[in-house]
């Protein structure tokens, strides 16, 4: 099923002057964006139009009370030349869980898929086939109703912006187990990708950087003993050959990459454990001399090995190797997304031009 999307083409393109060998993420969107409005109880005015600034009332509720939700996903140029979006169905499920938590209207699947297909096919030239490059897609939904007061808004915008991204492997990171600040509390909204979870994380991250670390390893808000996430990524460990990651619950973001890596590991007959993992267990493993790998996993930076973990002032050093278990799993995932390997899980959504799109 498709959803009609109106297309208003840009009269000029920045593509010809864009340097794909020097991608600076975050500041160079493609020529178009997708936009829809939720009004009178339904989504309407779905359109792909030139990327440009838009007007919003200072009374818009998103600016005051934080009804904002986003996603982060990627489109890849497969080696056969087709363009594929990685696991849009899984991203939509999460987007709708986030929206539900924030009392915002859900996005129906035909609207979501048609929105992605229309935008990505319109800006297809921006999906670079250079090794490691892809097109980052940022769906966002926010309350646009201009009526002050803490209440569920009656009007929302759903937009998708797109921009090239390189496989920015910046080497490994040094992290600190955070035992003072909390990213997400039980009963809170840590599992939702909503704006309010990210602003408060900036200060603890700044403080960790001042101490020489790149990121914090978040712990649970009650005891500050159990590892939850690494910065804005899910965290995984390989301990004595077993893949261990904290279990999903309301303080943990249900990452698409986390799920994909678990699936690949299980299918390679690795033992996988989704369970609580305390920093004391990590200390023990390091002191026993076990082989420990630690890594962050998420859409933007994909796979980030952790080379140092500070636990209450003592440093421990996980092994980082091109031939490690985690690096191999990460490469297997990348080979599926780029069409180098078969896609037995049907994770790749091949982009087709939306037949109902009206070219204007
Ligand atoms: C987005 C995000 C992740 C990773 O999710 P992916 O779907 O793999 O990109 C992990 N943790 C947090 C806090 C996030 O916001």
Tab-separated table of C-alpha atoms and ligand atoms in Angstrom, residues 70 72 91 94 183 193 198 229 231-234 253-258 297-300, ligand 1:
chain	number	residue	atom	x	y	z
A	70	UNK	CA	13.098	11.367	16.170
A	72	UNK	CA	18.049	7.815	12.812
A	91	UNK	CA	12.551	1.805	12.861
A	94	UNK	CA	10.257	2.080	17.522
A	183	UNK	CA	20.376	8.914	31.595
A	193	UNK	CA	13.980	8.418	21.030
A	198	UNK	CA	19.632	13.940	24.951
A	229	UNK	CA	24.292	2.193	27.342
A	231	UNK	CA	26.814	7.498	25.218
A	232	UNK	CA	24.018	7.445	22.644
A	233	UNK	CA	24.739	3.900	21.557
A	234	UNK	CA	23.813	0.473	22.838
A	253	UNK	CA	16.796	2.152	23.655
A	254	UNK	CA	15.795	-0.834	21.526
A	255	UNK	CA	18.528	-0.368	18.930
A	256	UNK	CA	18.122	-1.737	15.425
A	257	UNK	CA	21.871	-2.440	15.299
A	258	UNK	CA	21.779	-4.164	18.690
A	297	UNK	CA	26.638	0.001	18.407
A	298	UNK	CA	24.167	2.337	16.681
A	299	UNK	CA	23.177	3.714	13.298
A	300	UNK	CA	25.252	6.889	13.035
B	1	LIG	C1	19.443	5.669	18.591
B	1	LIG	C2	20.028	5.167	19.852
B	1	LIG	C3	20.666	3.923	19.951
B	1	LIG	C4	20.969	3.055	18.762
B	1	LIG	O1	19.848	2.645	18.043
B	1	LIG	P1	20.023	2.182	16.528
B	1	LIG	O2	18.631	1.839	16.110
B	1	LIG	O3	20.901	1.002	16.504
B	1	LIG	O4	20.579	3.340	15.792
B	1	LIG	C5	21.103	3.505	21.190
B	1	LIG	N1	20.944	4.262	22.286
B	1	LIG	C6	20.348	5.466	22.236
B	1	LIG	C7	20.201	6.260	23.495
B	1	LIG	C8	19.882	5.970	21.024
B	1	LIG	O5	19.313	7.169	20.974
